[in-house]
mmCIF file of C-alpha atoms in Angstrom:
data_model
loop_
_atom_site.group_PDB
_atom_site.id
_atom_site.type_symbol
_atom_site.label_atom_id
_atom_site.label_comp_id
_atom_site.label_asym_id
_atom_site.label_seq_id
_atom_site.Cartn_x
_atom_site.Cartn_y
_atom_site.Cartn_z
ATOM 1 C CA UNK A 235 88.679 39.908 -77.213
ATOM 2 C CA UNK A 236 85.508 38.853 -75.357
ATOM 3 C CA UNK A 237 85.036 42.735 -74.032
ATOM 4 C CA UNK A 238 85.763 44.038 -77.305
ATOM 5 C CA UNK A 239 82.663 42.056 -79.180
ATOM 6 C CA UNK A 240 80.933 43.190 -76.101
ATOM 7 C CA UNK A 241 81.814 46.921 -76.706
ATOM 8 C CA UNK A 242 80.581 46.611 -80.489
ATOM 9 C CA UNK A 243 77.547 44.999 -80.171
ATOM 10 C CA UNK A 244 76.335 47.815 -77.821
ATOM 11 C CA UNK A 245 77.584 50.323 -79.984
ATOM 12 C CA UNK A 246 75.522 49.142 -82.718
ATOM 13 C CA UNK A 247 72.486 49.012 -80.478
ATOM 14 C CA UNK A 248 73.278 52.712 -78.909
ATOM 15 C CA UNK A 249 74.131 54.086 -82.613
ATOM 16 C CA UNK A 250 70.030 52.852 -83.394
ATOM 17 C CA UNK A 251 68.669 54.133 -80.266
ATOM 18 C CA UNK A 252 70.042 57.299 -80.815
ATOM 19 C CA UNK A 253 68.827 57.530 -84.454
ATOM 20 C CA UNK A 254 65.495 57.159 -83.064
ATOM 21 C CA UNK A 255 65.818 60.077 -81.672
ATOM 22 C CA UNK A 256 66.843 62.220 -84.437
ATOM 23 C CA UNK A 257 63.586 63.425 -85.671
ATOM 24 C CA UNK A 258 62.357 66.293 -88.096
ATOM 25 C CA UNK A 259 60.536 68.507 -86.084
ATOM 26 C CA UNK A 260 59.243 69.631 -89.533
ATOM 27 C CA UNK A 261 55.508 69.429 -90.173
ATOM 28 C CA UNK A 262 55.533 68.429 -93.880
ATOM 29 C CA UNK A 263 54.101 64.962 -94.827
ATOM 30 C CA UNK A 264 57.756 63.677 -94.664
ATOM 31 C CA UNK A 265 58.947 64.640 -91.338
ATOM 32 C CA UNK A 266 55.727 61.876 -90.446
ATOM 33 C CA UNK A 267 57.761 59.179 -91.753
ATOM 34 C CA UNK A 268 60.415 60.707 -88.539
ATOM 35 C CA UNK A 269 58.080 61.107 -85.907
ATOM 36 C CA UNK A 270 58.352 57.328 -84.153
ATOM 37 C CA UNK A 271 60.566 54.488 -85.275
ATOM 38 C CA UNK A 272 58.227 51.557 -87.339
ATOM 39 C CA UNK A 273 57.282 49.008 -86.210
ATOM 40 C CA UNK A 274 56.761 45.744 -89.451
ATOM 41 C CA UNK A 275 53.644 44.575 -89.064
ATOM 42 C CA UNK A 276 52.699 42.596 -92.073
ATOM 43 C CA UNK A 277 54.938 41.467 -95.039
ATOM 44 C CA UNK A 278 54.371 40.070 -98.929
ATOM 45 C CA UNK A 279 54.988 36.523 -99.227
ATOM 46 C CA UNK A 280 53.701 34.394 -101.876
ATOM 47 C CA UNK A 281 51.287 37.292 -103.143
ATOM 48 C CA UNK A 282 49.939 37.505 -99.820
ATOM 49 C CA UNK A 283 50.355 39.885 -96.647
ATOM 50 C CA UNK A 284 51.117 37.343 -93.902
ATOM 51 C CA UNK A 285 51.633 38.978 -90.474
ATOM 52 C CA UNK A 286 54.902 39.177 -88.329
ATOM 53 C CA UNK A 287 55.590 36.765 -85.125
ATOM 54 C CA UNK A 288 55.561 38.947 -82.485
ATOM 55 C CA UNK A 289 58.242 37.452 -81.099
ATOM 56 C CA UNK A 290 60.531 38.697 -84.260
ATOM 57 C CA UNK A 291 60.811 42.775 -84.111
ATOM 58 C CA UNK A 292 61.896 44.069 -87.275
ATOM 59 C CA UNK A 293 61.780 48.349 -86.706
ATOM 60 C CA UNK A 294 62.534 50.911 -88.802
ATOM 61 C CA UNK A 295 63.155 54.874 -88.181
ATOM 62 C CA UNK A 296 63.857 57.268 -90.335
ATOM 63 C CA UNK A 297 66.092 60.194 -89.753
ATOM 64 C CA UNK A 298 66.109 63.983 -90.667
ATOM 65 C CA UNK A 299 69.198 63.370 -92.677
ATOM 66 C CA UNK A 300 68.044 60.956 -95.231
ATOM 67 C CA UNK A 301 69.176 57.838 -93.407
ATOM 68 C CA UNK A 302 67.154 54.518 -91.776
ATOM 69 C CA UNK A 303 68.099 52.249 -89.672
ATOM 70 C CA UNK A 304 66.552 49.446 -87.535
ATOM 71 C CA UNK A 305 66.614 45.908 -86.370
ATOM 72 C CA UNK A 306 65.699 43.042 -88.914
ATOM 73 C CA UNK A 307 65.093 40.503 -86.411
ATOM 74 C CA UNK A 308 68.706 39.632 -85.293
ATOM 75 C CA UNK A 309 70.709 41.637 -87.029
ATOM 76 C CA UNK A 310 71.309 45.593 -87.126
ATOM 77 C CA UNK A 311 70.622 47.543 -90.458
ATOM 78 C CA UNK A 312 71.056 51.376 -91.997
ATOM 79 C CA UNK A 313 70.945 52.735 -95.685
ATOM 80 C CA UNK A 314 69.613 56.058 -97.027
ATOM 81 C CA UNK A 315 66.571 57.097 -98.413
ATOM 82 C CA UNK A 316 65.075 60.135 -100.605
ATOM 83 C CA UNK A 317 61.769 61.048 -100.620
ATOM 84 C CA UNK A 318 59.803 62.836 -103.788
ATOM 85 C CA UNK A 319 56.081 63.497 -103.223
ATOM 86 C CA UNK A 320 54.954 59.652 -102.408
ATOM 87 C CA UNK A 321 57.842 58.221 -103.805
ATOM 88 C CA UNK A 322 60.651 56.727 -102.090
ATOM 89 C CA UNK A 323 63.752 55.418 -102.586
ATOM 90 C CA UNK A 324 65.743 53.607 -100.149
ATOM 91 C CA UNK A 325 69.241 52.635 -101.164
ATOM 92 C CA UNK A 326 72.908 51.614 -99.246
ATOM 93 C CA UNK A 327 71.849 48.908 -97.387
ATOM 94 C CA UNK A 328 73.972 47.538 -94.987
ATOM 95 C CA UNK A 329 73.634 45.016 -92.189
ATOM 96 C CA UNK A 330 75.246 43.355 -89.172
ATOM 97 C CA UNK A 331 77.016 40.011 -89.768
ATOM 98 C CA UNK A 332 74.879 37.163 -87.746
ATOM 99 C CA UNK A 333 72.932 34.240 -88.242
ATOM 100 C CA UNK A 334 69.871 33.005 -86.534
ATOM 101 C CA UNK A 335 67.833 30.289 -86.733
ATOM 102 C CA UNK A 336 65.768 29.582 -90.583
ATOM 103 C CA UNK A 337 62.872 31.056 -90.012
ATOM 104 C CA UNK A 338 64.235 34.443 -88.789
ATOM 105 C CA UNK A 339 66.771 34.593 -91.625
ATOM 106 C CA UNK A 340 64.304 33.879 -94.046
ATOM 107 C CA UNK A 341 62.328 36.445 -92.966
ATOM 108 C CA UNK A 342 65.549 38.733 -92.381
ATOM 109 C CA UNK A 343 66.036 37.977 -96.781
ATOM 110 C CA UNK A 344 62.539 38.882 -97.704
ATOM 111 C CA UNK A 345 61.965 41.800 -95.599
ATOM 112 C CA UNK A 346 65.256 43.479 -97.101
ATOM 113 C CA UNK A 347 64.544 42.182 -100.482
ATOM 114 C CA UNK A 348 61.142 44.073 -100.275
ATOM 115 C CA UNK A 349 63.023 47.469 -98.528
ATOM 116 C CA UNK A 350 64.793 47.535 -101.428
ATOM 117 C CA UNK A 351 62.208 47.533 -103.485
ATOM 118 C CA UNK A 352 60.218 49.845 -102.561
ATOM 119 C CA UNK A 353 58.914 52.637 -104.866
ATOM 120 C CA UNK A 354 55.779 54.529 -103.049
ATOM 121 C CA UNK A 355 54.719 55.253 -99.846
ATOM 122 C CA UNK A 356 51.712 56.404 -97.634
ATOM 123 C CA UNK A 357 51.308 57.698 -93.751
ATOM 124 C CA UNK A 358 48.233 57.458 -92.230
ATOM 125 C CA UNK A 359 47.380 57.806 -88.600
ATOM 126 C CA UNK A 360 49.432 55.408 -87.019
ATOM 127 C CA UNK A 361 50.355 53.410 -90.327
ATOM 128 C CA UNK A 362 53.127 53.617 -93.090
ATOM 129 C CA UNK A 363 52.883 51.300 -95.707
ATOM 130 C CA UNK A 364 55.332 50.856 -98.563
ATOM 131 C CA UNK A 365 54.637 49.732 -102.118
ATOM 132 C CA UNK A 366 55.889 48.796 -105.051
ATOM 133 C CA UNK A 367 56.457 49.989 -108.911
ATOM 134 C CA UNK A 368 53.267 48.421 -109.315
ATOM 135 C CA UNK A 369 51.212 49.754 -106.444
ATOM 136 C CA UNK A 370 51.284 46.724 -104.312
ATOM 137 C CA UNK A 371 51.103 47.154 -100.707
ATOM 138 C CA UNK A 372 54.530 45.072 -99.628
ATOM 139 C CA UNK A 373 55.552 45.988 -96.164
ATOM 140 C CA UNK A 374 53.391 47.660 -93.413
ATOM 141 C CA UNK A 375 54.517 49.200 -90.287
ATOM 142 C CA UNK A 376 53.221 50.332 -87.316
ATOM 143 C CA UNK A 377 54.347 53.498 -84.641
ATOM 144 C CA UNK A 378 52.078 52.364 -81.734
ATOM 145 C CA UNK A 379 53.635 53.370 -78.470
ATOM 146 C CA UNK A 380 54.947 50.896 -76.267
ATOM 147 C CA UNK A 381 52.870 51.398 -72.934
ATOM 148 C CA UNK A 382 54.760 52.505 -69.843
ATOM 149 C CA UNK A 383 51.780 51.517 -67.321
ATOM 150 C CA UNK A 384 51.682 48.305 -64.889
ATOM 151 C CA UNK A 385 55.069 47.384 -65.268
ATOM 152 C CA UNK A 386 57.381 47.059 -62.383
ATOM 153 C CA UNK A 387 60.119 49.038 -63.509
ATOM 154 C CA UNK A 388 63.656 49.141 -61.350
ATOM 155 C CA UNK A 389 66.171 51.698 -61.161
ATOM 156 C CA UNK A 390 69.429 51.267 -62.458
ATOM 157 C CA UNK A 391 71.006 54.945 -63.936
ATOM 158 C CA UNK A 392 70.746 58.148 -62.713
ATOM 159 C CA UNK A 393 72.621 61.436 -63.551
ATOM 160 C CA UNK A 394 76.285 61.280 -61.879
ATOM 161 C CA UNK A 395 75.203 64.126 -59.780
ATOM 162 C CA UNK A 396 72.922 61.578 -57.737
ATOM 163 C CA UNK A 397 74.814 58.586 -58.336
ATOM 164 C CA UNK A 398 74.404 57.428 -54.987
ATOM 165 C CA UNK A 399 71.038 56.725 -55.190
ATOM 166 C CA UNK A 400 69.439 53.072 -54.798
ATOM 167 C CA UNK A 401 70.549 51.822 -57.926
ATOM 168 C CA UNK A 402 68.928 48.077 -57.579
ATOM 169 C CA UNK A 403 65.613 46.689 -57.634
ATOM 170 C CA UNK A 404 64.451 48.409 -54.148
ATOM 171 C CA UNK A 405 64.101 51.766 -56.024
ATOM 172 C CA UNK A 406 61.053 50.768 -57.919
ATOM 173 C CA UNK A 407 58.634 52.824 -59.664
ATOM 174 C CA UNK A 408 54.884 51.747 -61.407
ATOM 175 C CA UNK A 409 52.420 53.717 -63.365
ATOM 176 C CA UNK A 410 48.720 52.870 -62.282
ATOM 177 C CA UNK A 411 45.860 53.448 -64.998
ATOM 178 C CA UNK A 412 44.621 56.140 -62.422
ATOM 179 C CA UNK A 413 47.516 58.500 -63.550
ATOM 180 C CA UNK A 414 48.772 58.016 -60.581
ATOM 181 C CA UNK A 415 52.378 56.453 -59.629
ATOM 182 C CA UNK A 416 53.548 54.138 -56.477
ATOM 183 C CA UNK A 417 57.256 52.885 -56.014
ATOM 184 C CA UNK A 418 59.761 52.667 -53.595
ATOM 185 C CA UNK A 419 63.315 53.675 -52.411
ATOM 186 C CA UNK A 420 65.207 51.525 -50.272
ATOM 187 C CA UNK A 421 62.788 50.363 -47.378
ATOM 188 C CA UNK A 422 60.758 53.758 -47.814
ATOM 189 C CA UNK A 423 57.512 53.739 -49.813
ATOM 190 C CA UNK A 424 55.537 56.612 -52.438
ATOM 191 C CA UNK A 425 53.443 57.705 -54.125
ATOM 192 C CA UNK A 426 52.478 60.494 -56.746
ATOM 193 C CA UNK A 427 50.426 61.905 -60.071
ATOM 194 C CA UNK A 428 51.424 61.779 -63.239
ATOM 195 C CA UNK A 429 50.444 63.209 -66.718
ATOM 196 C CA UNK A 430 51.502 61.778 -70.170
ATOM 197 C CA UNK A 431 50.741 63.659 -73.247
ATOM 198 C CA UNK A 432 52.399 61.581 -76.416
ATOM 199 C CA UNK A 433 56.085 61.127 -75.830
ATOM 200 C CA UNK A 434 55.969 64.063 -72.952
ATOM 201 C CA UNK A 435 54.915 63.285 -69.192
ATOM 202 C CA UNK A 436 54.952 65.346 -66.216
ATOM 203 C CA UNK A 437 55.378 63.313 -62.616
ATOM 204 C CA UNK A 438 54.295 65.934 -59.248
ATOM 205 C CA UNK A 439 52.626 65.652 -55.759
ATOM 206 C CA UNK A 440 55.287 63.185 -55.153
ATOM 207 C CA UNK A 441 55.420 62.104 -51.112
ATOM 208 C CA UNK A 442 56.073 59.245 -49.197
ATOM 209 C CA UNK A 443 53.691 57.171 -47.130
ATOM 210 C CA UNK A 444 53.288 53.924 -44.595
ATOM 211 C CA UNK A 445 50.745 51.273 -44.945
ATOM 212 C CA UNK A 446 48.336 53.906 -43.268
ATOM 213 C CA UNK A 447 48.308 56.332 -45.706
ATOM 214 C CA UNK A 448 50.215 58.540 -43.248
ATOM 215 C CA UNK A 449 53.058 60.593 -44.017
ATOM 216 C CA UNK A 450 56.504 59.948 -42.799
ATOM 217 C CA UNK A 451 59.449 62.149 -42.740
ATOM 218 C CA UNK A 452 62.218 61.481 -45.789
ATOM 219 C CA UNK A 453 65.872 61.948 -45.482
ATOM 220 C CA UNK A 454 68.310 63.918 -48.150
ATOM 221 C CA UNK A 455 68.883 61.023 -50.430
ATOM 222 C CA UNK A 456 65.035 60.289 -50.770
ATOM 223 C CA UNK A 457 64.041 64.185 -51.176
ATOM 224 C CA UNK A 458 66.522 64.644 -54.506
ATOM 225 C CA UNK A 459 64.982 61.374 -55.769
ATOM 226 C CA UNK A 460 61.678 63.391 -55.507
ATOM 227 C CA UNK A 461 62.943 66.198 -56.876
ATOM 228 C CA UNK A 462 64.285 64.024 -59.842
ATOM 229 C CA UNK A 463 61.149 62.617 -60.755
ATOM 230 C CA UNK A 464 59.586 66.248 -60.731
ATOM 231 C CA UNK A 465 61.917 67.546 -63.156
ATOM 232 C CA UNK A 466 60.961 64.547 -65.697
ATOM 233 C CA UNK A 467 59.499 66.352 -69.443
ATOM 234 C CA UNK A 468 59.814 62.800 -71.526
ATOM 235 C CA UNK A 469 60.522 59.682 -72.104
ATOM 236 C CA UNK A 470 61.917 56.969 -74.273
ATOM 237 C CA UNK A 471 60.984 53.201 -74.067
ATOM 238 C CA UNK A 472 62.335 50.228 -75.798
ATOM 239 C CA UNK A 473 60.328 47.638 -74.198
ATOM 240 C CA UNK A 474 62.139 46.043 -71.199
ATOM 241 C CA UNK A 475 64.001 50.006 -70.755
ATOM 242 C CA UNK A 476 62.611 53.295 -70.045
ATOM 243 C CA UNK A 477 64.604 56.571 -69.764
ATOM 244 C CA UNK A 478 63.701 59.737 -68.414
ATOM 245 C CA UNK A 479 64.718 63.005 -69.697
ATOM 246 C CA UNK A 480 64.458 66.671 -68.140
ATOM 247 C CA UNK A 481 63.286 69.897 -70.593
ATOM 248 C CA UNK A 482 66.968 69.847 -71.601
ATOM 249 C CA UNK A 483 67.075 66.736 -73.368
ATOM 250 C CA UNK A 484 69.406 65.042 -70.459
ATOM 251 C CA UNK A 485 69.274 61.540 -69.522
ATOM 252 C CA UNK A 486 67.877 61.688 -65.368
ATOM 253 C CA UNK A 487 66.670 58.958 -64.592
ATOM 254 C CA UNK A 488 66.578 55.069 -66.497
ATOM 255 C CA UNK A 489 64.785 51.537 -65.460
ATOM 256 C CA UNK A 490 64.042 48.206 -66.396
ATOM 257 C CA UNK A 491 61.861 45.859 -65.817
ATOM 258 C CA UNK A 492 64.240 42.840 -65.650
ATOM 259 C CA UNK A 493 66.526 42.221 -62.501
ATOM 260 C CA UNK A 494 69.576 44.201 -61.831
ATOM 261 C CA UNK A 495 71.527 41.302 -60.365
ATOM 262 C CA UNK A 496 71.610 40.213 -64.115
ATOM 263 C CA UNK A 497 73.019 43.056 -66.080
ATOM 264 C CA UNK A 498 74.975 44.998 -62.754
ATOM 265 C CA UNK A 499 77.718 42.694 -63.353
ATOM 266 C CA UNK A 500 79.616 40.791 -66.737
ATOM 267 C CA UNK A 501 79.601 36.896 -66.409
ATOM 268 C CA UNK A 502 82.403 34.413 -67.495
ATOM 269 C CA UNK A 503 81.433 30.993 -68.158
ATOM 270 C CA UNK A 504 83.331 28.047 -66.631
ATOM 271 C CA UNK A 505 81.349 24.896 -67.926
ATOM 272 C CA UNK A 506 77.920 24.001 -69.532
ATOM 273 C CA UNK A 507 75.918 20.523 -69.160
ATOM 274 C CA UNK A 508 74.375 19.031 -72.421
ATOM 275 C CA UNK A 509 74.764 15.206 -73.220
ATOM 276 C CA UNK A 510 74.302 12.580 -70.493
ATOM 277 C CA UNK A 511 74.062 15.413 -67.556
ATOM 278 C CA UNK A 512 78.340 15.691 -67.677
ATOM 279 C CA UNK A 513 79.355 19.127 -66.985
ATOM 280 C CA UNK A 514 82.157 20.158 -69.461
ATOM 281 C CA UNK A 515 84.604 22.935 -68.578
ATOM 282 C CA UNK A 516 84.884 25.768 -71.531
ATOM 283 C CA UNK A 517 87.980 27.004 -72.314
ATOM 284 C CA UNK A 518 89.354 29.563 -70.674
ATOM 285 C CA UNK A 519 91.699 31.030 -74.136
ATOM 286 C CA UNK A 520 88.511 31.062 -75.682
ATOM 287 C CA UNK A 521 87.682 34.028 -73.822
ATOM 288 C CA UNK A 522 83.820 33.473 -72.816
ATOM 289 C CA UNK A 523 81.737 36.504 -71.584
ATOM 290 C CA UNK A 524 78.232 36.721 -71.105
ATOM 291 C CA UNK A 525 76.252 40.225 -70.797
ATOM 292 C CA UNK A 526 73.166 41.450 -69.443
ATOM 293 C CA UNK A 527 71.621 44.738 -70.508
ATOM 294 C CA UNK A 528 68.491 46.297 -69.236
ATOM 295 C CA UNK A 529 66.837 46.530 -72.852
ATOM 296 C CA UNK A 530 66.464 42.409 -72.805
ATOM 297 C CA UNK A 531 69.479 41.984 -75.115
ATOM 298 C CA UNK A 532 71.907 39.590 -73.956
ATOM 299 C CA UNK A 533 75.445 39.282 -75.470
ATOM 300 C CA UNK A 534 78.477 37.409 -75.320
ATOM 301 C CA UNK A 535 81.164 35.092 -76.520
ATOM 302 C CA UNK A 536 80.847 31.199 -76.374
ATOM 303 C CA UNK A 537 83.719 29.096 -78.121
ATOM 304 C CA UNK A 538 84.966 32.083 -80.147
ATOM 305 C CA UNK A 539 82.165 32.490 -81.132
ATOM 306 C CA UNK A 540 79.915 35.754 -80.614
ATOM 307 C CA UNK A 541 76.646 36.111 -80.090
ATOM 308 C CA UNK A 542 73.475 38.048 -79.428
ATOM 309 C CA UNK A 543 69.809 37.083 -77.934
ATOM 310 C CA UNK A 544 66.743 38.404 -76.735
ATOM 311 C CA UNK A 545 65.660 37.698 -72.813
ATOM 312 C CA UNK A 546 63.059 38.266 -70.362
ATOM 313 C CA UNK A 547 63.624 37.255 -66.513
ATOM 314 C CA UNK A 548 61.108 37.630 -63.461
ATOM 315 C CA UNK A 549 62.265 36.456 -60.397
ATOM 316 C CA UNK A 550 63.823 33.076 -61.289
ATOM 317 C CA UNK A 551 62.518 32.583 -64.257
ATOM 318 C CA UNK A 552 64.342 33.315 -67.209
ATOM 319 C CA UNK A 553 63.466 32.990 -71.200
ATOM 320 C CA UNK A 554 66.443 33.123 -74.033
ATOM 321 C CA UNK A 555 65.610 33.322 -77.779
ATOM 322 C CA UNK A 556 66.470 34.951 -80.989
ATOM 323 C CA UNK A 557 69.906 33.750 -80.238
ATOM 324 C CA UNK A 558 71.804 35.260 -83.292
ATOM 325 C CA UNK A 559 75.724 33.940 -83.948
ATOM 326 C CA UNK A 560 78.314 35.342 -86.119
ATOM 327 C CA UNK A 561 78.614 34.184 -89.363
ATOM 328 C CA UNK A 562 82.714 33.503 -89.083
ATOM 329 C CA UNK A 563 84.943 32.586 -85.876
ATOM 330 C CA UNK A 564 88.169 33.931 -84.858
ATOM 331 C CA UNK A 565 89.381 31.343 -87.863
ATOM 332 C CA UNK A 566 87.389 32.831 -90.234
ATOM 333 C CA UNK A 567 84.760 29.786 -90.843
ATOM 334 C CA UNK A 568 81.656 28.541 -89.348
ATOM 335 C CA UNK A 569 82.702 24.832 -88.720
ATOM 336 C CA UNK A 570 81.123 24.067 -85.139
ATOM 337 C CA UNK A 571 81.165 21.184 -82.990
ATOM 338 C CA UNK A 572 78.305 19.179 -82.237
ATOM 339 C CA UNK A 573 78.655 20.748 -78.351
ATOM 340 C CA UNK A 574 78.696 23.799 -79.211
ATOM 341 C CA UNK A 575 75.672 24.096 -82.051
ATOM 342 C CA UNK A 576 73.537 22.039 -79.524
ATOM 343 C CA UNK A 577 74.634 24.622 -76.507
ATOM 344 C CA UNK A 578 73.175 27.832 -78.264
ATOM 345 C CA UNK A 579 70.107 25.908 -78.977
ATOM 346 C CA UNK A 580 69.756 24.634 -75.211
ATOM 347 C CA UNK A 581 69.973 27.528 -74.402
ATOM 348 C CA UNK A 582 66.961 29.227 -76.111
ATOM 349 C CA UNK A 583 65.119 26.257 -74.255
ATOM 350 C CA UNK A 584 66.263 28.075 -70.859
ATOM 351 C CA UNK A 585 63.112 28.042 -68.100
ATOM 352 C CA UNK A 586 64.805 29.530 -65.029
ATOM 353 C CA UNK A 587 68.391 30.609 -63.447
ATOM 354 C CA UNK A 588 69.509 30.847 -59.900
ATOM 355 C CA UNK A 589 72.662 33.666 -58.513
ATOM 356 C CA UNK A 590 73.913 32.687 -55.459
ATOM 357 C CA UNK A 591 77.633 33.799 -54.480
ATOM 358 C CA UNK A 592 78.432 35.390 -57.690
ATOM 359 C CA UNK A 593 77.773 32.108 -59.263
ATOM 360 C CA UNK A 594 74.845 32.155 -62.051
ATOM 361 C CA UNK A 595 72.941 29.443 -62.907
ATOM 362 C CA UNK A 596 71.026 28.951 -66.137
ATOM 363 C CA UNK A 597 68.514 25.698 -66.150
ATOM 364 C CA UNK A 598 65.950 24.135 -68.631
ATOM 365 C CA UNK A 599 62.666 22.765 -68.058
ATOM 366 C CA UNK A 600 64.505 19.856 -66.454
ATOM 367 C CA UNK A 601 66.485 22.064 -64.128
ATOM 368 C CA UNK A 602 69.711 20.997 -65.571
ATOM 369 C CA UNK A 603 72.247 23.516 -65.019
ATOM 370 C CA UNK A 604 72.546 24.208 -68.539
ATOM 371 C CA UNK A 605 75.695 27.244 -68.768
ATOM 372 C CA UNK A 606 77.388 27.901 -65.373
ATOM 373 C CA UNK A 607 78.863 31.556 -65.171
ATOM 374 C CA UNK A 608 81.007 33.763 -61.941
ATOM 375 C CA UNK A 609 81.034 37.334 -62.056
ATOM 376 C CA UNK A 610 84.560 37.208 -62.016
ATOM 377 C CA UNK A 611 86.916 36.428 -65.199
ATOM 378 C CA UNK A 612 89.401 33.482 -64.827
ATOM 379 C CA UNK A 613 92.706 34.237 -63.662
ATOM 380 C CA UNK A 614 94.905 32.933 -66.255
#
């Protein structure tokens, strides 16, 4: 059950990556509205444009088929539009089932209340703003690129061919303001140029050196690793992920900034401490799973009960938020017990985790082992 909810979670979130992808290459005024997905920037509340949390993400893209889709803050979305001159229409709206705390749900309401009723629209530069009947600016996006530069980012994919490379976080890879690029593979170190020209960049003079700038010799496994980076044309970022494609369009090479440890394996949890410090066992029929991916997204199940967050970790510390739950159980109602409501919001007051013999750890501020997980299901 637990691997199922699993499976369609990422499903959804693979289905809206790849519609970000499918792009007019047209050069009409509405292929603009295809070019990147949006990004909400301010809304209409109260007859006034108040600006998003950034914290919340609420994205849009538009496809070359008449169809949007995008991420409302914890839930998944897609509908159609049709476009006449500056008009627009946007219509079949549709939406994940989950629920989230208030403030992103009420946000979730108007944002899809103003979608909906949207009648005009404008691109400009890196801008799209969408009005009403009446001419009233009501939602406004933005397309500015996430940046790829000073991050530490970790490899964990690479094509099949070269599966055998370092996947885990000593194959590392960082792009310097200079243009140029340092990183390492296993215990050897590099260094290299690159180019970036919108969505398109170009990685060469890739070599490996010590602390002394000299060069040292490289083995088979680190030369195709070169040669991988060299054959990079683009990219595609979604904040804590980056992927890497060559001229054909073909996944290479993909990182992430958080720690592999996290997402390389699924995690069962076997007990959680809230009131009084007492660690409680969870059921093992109920089938809990927690997973890791290396876009920030966590997912999971937790007393029948499925779920979806956001996280960030570096080193041992660890944030969860914009935990989102389904709006039913297995029972088909949303009667909770006082344990459970008050675990999902511990957890979005998580500070730091530990793994240590497949065991992970997730504390608060207090360093209370809040959820206890093994990267091994329960033998039943």
């Amino acid at each position: 059950m637990g691997k199922k909810l699993i499976v369609f979670f990422f499903a959804i979130i693979i289905i809206v990556a790849i519609s970000f992808c499918l792009v007019s290459s047209d050069s009409s005024e509405e292929s603009k509205l295809g070019e990147k997905p949006w990004i909400l920037s301010q809304y209409l509340l109260d007859n006034e444009l108040e600006p998003v949390n950034q914290e919340t993400s609420l994205i849009c893209a538009f496809t070359d088929d008449n169809t949007l889709s995008g991420i409302l803050g914890c839930n998944y979305y897609f509908g159609s539009f049709k476009l006449n001159g500056n008009k627009i229409d946007i219509s079949n709206f549709k939406s994940s089932n989950l629920i989230s705390n208030e403030k992103i749900m009420a946000l979730e309401n108007r944002y899809e209340e103003l979608l909906l009723n949207a009648a005009y629209y404008s691109v400009d530069n890196n801008s799209l703003i969408l009005f009403d009947q009446n001419y009233c600016e009501i939602l406004i996006f933005k397309n500015e690129s996430l940046s790829i530069k000073e991050k530490n980012w970790h490899l964990y994919y690479s094509d099949p061919e070269f599966s055998f490379l370092f996947l885990n976080d000593s194959t590392s890879l960082i792009f310097l303001e200079n243009n140029s690029i340092v990183g390492s593979i296993g215990s050897i170190k590099y260094s290299g140029r690159y180019h970036l020209n919108d969505d398109n960049i170009q990685l060469n003079s890739v070599s490996t050196y010590n602390e002394s700038d000299i060069l040292i010799e490289t083995n088979n496994e680190t030369q195709l690793y070169f040669s991988l980076l060299e054959k990079i044309d683009s990219y595609f970022i979604m904040i804590n992920q980056i992927d890497f494609f060559d001229k054909y369009g073909k996944v290479i090479l993909s990182y992430s900034d958080l720690p592999n440890e996290l997402f390389f394996n699924d995690w069962y949890p076997v007990s959680y401490t809230i009131n009084n410090n007492q660690e409680n066992p969870i059921p093992d029929d109920s089938y809990p799973i927690m997973c890791f991916s290396p876009d920030g997204k966590v997912t999971g199940n937790l007393f029948n009960t499925s779920f979806i967050a956001t996280y960030y970790a570096d080193g041992e510390n660890m944030k969860i938020d914009q935990i989102a739950i389904s709006r039913t159980t297995s029972e088909g109602n949303l009667e909770k017990s006082d344990d459970e409501l008050n675990l999902f919001s511990l957890l979005e007051k998580t500070s730091s985790y530990s793994i240590f013999e497949n065991c992970l750890k997730i504390y608060d501020n207090n360093q209370t082992d809040i959820l206890k997980c093994f990267n091994e299901p329960p033998i039943f």
